[in-house]
Tab-separated table of C-alpha atoms in Angstrom:
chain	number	residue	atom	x	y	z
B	1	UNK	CA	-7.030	11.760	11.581
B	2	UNK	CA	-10.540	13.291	11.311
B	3	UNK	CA	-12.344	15.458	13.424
B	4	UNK	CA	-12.869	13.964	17.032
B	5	UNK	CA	-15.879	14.855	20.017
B	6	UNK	CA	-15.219	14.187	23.458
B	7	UNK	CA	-18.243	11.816	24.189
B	8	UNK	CA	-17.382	10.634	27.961
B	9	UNK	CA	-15.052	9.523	30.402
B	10	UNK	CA	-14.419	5.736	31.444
B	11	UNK	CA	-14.135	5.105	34.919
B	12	UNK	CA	-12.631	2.338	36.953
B	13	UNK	CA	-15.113	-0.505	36.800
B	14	UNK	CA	-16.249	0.164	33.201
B	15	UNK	CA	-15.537	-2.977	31.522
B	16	UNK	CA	-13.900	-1.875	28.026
B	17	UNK	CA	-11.645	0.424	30.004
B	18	UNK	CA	-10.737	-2.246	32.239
B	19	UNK	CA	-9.878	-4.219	29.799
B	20	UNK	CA	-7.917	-1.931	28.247
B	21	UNK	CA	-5.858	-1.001	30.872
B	22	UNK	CA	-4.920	-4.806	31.938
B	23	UNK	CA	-4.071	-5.359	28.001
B	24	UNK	CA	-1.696	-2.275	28.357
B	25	UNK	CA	-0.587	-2.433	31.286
B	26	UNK	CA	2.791	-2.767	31.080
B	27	UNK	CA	2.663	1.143	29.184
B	28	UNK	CA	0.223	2.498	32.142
B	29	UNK	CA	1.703	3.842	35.542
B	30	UNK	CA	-1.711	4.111	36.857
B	31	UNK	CA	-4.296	1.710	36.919
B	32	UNK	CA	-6.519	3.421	38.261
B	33	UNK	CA	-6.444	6.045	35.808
B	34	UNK	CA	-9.621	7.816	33.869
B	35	UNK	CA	-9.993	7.127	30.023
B	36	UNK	CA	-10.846	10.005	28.020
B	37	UNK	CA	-13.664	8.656	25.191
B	38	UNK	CA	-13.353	10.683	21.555
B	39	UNK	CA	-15.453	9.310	18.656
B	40	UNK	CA	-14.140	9.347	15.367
B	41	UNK	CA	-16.902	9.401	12.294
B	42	UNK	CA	-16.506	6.315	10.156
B	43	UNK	CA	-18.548	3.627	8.665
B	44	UNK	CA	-18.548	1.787	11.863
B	45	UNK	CA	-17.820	3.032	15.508
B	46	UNK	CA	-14.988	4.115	16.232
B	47	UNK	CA	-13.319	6.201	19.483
B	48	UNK	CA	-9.814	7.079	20.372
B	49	UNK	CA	-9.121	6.224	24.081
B	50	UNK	CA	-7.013	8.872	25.749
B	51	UNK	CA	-5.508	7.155	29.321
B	52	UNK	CA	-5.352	10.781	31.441
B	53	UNK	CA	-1.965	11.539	32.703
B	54	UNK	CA	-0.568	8.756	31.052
B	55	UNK	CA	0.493	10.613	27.518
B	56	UNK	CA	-0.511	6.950	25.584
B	57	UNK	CA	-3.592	6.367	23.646
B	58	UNK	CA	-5.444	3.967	21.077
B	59	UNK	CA	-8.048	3.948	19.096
B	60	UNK	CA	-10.692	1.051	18.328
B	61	UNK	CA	-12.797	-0.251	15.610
B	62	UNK	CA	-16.203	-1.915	16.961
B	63	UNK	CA	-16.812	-3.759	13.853
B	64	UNK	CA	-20.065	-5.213	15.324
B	65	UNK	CA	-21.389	-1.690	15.533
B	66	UNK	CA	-22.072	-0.379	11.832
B	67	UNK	CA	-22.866	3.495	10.920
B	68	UNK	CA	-22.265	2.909	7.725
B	69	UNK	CA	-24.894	1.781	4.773
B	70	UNK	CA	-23.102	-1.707	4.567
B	71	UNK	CA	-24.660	-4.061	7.685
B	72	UNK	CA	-24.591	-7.435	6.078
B	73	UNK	CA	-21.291	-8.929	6.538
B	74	UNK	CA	-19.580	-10.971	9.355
B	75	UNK	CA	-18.394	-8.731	11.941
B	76	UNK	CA	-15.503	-11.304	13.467
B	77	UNK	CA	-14.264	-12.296	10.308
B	78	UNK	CA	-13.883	-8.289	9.481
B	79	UNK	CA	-12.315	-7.789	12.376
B	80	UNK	CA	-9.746	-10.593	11.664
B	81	UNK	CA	-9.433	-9.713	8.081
B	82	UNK	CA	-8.074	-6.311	8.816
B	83	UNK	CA	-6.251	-7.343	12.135
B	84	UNK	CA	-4.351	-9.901	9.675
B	85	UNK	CA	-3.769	-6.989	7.064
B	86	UNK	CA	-2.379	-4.652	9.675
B	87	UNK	CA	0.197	-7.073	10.611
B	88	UNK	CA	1.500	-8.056	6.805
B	89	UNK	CA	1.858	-4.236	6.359
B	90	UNK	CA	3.455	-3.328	9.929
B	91	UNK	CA	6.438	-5.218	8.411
B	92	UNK	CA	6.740	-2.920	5.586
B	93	UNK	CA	5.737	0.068	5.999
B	94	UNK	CA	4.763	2.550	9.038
B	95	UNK	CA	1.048	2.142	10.265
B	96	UNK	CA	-1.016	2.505	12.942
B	97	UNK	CA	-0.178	-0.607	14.432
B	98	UNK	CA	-2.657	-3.530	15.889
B	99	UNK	CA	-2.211	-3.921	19.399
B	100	UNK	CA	-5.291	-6.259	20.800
B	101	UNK	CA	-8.951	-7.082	19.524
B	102	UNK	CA	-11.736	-8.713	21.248
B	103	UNK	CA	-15.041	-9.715	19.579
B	104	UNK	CA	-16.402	-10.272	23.278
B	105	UNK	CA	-16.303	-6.244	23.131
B	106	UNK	CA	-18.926	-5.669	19.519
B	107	UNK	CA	-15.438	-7.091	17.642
B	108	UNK	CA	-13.200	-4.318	18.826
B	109	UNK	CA	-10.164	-3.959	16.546
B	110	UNK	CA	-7.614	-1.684	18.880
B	111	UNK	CA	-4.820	0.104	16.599
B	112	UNK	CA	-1.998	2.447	18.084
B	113	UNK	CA	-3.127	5.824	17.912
B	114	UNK	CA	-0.776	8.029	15.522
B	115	UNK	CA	-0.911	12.017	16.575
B	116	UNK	CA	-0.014	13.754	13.386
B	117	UNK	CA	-1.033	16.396	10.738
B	118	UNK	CA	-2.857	14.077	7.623
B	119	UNK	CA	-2.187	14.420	4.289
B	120	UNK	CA	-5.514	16.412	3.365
B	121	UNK	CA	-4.140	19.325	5.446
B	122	UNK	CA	-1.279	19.562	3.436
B	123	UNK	CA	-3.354	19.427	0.231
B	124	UNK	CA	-5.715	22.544	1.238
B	125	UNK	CA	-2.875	24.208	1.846
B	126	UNK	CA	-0.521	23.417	-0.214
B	127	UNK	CA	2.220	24.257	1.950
B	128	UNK	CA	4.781	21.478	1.023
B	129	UNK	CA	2.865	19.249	-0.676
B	130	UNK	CA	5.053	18.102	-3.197
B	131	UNK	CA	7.478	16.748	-0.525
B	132	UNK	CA	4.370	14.671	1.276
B	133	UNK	CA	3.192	13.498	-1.943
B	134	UNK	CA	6.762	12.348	-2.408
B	135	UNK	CA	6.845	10.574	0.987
B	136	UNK	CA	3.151	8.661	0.326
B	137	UNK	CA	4.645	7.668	-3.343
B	138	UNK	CA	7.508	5.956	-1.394
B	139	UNK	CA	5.485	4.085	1.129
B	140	UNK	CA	3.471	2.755	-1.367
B	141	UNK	CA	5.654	1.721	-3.370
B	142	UNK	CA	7.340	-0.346	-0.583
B	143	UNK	CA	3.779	-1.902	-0.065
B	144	UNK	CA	3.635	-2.677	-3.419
B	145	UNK	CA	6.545	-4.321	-3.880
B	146	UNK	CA	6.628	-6.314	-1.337
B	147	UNK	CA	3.085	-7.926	-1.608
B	148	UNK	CA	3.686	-9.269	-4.999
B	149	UNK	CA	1.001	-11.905	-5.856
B	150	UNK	CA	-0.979	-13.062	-9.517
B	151	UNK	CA	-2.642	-10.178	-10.655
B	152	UNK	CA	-6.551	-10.520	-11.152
B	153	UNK	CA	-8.301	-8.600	-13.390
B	154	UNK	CA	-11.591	-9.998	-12.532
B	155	UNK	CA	-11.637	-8.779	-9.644
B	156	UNK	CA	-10.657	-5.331	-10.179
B	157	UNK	CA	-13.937	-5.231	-12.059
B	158	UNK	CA	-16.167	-6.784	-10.048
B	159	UNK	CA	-14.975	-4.245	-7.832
B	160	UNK	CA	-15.803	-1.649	-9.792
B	161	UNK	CA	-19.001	-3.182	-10.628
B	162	UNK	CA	-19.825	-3.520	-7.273
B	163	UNK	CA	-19.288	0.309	-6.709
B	164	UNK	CA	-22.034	1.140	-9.176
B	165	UNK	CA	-24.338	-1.449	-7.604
B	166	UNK	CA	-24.054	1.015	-4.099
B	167	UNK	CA	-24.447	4.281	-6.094
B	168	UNK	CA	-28.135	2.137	-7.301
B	169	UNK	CA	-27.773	3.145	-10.938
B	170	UNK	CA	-29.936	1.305	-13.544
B	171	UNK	CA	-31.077	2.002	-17.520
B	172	UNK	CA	-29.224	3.653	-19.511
B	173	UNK	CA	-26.915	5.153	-17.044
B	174	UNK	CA	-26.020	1.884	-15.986
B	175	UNK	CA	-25.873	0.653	-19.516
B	176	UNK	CA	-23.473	3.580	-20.624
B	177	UNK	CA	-20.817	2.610	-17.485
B	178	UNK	CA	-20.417	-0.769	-18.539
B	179	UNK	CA	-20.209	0.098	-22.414
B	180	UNK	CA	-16.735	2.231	-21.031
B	181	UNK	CA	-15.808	-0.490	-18.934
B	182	UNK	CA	-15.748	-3.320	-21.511
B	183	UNK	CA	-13.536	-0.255	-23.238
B	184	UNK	CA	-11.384	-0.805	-20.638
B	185	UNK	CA	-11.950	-4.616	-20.549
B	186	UNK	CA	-11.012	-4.950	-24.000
B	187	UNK	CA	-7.994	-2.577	-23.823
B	188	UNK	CA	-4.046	-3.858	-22.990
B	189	UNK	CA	-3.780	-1.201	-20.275
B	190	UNK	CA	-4.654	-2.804	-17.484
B	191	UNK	CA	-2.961	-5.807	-18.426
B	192	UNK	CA	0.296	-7.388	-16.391
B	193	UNK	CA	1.832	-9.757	-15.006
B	194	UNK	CA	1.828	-9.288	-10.818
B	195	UNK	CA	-0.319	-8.055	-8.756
B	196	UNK	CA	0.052	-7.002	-4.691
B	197	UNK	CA	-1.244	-6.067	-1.678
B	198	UNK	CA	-2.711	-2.564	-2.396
B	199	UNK	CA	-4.349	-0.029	0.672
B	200	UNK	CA	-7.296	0.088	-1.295
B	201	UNK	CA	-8.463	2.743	1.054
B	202	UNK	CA	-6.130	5.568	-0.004
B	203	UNK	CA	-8.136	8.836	1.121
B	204	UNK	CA	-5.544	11.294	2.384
B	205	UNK	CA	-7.251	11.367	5.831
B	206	UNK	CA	-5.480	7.675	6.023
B	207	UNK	CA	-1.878	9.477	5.742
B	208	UNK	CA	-0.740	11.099	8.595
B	209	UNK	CA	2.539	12.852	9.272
B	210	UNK	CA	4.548	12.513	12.470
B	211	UNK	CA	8.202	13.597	12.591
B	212	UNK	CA	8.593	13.656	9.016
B	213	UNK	CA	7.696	10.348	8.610
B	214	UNK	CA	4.384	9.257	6.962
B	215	UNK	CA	2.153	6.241	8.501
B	216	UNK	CA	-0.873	4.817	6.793
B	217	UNK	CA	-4.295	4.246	8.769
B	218	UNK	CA	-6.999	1.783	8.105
B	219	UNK	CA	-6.234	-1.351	6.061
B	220	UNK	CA	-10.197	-3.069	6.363
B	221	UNK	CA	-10.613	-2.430	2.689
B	222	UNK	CA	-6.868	-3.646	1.824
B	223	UNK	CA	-6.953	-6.467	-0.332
B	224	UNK	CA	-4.522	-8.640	-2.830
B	225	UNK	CA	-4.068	-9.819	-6.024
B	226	UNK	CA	-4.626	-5.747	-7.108
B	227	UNK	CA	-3.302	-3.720	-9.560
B	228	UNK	CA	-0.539	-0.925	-7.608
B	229	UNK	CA	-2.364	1.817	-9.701
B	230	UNK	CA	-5.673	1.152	-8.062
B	231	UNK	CA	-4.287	2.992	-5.036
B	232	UNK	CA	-2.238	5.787	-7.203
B	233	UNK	CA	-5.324	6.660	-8.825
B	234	UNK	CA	-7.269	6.817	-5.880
B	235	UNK	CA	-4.977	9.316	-4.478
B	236	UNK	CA	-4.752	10.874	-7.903
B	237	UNK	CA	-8.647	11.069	-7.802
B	238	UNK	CA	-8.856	13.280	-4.445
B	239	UNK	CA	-6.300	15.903	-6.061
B	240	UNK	CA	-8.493	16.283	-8.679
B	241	UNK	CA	-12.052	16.184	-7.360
B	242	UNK	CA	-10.238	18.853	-3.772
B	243	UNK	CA	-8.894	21.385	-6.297
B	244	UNK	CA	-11.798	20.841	-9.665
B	245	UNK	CA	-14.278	21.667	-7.228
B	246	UNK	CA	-12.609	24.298	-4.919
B	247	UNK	CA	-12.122	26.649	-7.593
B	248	UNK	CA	-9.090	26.355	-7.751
B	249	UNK	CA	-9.198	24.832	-10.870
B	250	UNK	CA	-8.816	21.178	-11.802
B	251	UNK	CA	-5.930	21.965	-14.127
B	252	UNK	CA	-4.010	22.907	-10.211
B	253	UNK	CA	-4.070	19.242	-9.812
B	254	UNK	CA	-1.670	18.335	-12.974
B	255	UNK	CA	1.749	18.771	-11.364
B	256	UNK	CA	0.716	17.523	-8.361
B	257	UNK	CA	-0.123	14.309	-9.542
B	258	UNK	CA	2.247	14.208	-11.941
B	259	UNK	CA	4.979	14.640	-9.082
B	260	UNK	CA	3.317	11.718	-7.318
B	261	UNK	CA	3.564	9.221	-10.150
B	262	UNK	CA	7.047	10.194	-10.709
B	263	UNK	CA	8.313	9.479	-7.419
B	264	UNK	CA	6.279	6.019	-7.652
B	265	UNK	CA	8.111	5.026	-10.681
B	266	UNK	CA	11.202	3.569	-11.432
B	267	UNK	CA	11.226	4.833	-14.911
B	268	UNK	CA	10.261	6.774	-17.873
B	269	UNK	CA	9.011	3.222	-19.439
B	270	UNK	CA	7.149	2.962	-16.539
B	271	UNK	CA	5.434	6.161	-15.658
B	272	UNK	CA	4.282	5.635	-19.281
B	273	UNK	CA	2.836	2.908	-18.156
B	274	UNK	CA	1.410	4.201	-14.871
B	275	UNK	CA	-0.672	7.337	-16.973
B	276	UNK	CA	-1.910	4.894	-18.981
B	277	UNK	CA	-3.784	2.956	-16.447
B	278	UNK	CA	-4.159	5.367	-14.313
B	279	UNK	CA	-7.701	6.735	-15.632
B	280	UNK	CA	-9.392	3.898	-14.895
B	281	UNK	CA	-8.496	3.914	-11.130
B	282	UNK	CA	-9.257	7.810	-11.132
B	283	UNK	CA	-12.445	6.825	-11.911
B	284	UNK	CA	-13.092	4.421	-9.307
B	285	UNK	CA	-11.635	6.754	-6.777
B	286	UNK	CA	-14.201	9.684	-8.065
B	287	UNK	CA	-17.337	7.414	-7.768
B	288	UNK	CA	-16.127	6.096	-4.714
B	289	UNK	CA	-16.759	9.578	-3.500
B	290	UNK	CA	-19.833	10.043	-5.463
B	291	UNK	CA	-21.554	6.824	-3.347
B	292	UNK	CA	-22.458	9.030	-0.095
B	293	UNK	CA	-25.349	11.938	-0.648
B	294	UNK	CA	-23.769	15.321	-0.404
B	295	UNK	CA	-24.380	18.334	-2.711
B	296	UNK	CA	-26.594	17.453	-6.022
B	297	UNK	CA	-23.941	20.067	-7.783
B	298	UNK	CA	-20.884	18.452	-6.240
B	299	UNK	CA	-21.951	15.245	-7.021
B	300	UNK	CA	-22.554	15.939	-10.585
B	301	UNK	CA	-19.474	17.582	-10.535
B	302	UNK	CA	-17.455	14.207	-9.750
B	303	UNK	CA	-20.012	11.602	-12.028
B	304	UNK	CA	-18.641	13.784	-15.329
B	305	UNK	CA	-14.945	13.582	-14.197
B	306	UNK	CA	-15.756	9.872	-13.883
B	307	UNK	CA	-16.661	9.751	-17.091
B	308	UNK	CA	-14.399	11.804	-18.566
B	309	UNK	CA	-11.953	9.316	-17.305
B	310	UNK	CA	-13.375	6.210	-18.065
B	311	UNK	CA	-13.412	7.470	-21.809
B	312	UNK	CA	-10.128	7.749	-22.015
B	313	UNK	CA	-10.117	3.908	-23.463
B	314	UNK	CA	-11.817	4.431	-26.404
């Protein structure tokens, strides 16, 4: 998980804590106990509750309480929507479970809070990153699987479309992403049969690793009908743009995700047909990154790989 700041303590009386304490009480020894208050930065507010003396904690989504540049959407039906998500994946594959939510409380989404090292960690090091990679291949794989629904196209670009609306480009800029995208359009790669359930939000912050075992965090963006290499290339997207822009050379990223596409597939046939669609998901995961302000240089730095991407339909 991200970094964290002690913002408070919750005392008896407090009405969130008390709530939380009568929802999990039957994991508390003392009631009475202080709650330790730890915000996490996201796109909405979010804290991790730490019970003192009680070695249990959670952490909740107030989905009524946006940081984030998106404010104009229906905070209960969010909530639900990713409440409902949690649950379809908790039977598949490990994730930080849902445990209670409460729009009396600004739509508070509470999730079991997973102590781990994430997958990001691994990556700047590099210290046995092959094996994680492995282990986040598997899981979504099992995801994939078994979430098949009819695969739509559509919306995969009206997705993408929607990505460049939020990064505000216009003219010719604009003009010169959707000339590669009806490339893409036009193209048989992204063409099949079934779609799934996909994580959608596949940063490697959302992968953390507890006792060898991987669990995935945040399913509000997860969404069906979706092609399984939107969330390979996503992944795919962060190994390139970490180690492009680190210095350490964007060629450092090859094996990397080549060992993660491997362990995804089931066969030659389809690896094939993996790194052939897989471009067009890179790029989604590279402007995805490119959509908040940071460095002018870094940011250029992830618009060409976009591109470079995208132009691999022609």
């Amino acid at each position: 998980m991200t970094s964290q700041t002690l913002v408070g303590t919750l005392e008896p009386g407090n009405f969130f804590r008390d709530w939380l304490v009568h929802r999990f009480e039957n994991r508390l020894h003392n009631d009475r106990c202080k709650v330790r208050v730890y915000k996490i930065p996201a796109s909405h507010t979010v804290c991790r509750y730490e019970f003192k003396g009680e070695h249990f904690g959670v952490v909740s989504k107030f989905y009524a309480e946006p940081t984030g540049g998106n404010r104009n959407y229906n905070a209960k039906k969010a909530m639900d929507r990713e409440f409902e998500n949690l649950q379809k994946a908790e039977r598949i594959i490990d994730i930080s479970r849902p445990l209670a939510k409460n729009k009396k409380f600004n739509c508070a989404l509470v999730t079991e809070y997973v102590k781990g090292k994430p997958l990001n960690g691994y990556i700047k090091s590099e210290d046995g990153l092959y094996d994680r990679l492995t282990a986040v291949a598997q899981l979504l794989r099992r995801l994939h699987d078994n979430t098949a629904t009819e695969y739509r196209k559509d919306k995969e670009f009206a997705r993408f479309h929607r990505v460049l609306d939020q990064m505000g480009l216009h003219g010719h800029v604009r003009e010169k992403y959707n000339h590669l995208l009806g490339n893409w359009w036009h193209s048989a790669r992204l063409d099949r049969s079934r779609g799934c359930m996909i994580h959608n939000d596949a940063h490697p912050a959302n992968y953390i690793f507890k006792h060898n075992r991987v669990y995935a965090l945040d399913f509000e963006s997860a969404w069906e009908h979706a092609h399984p290499v939107h969330d390979l290339g996503v992944v795919a997207a962060e190994l390139k743009k970490f180690f492009g822009w680190n210095e350490r050379g964007a060629e450092r990223a090859e094996p990397y995700i080549g060992h993660f596409l491997w362990h995804y597939s089931h066969s030659e046939n389809e690896f094939h047909e993996i790194t052939e669609a897989l471009p067009f998901f890179m790029s989604v995961g590279l402007l995805r990154m490119a959509r908040w302000k940071g460095e002018s240089q870094e940011r250029d730095f992830v618009f060409r790989e976009a591109k470079a991407c995208l132009r691999a339909a022609r």
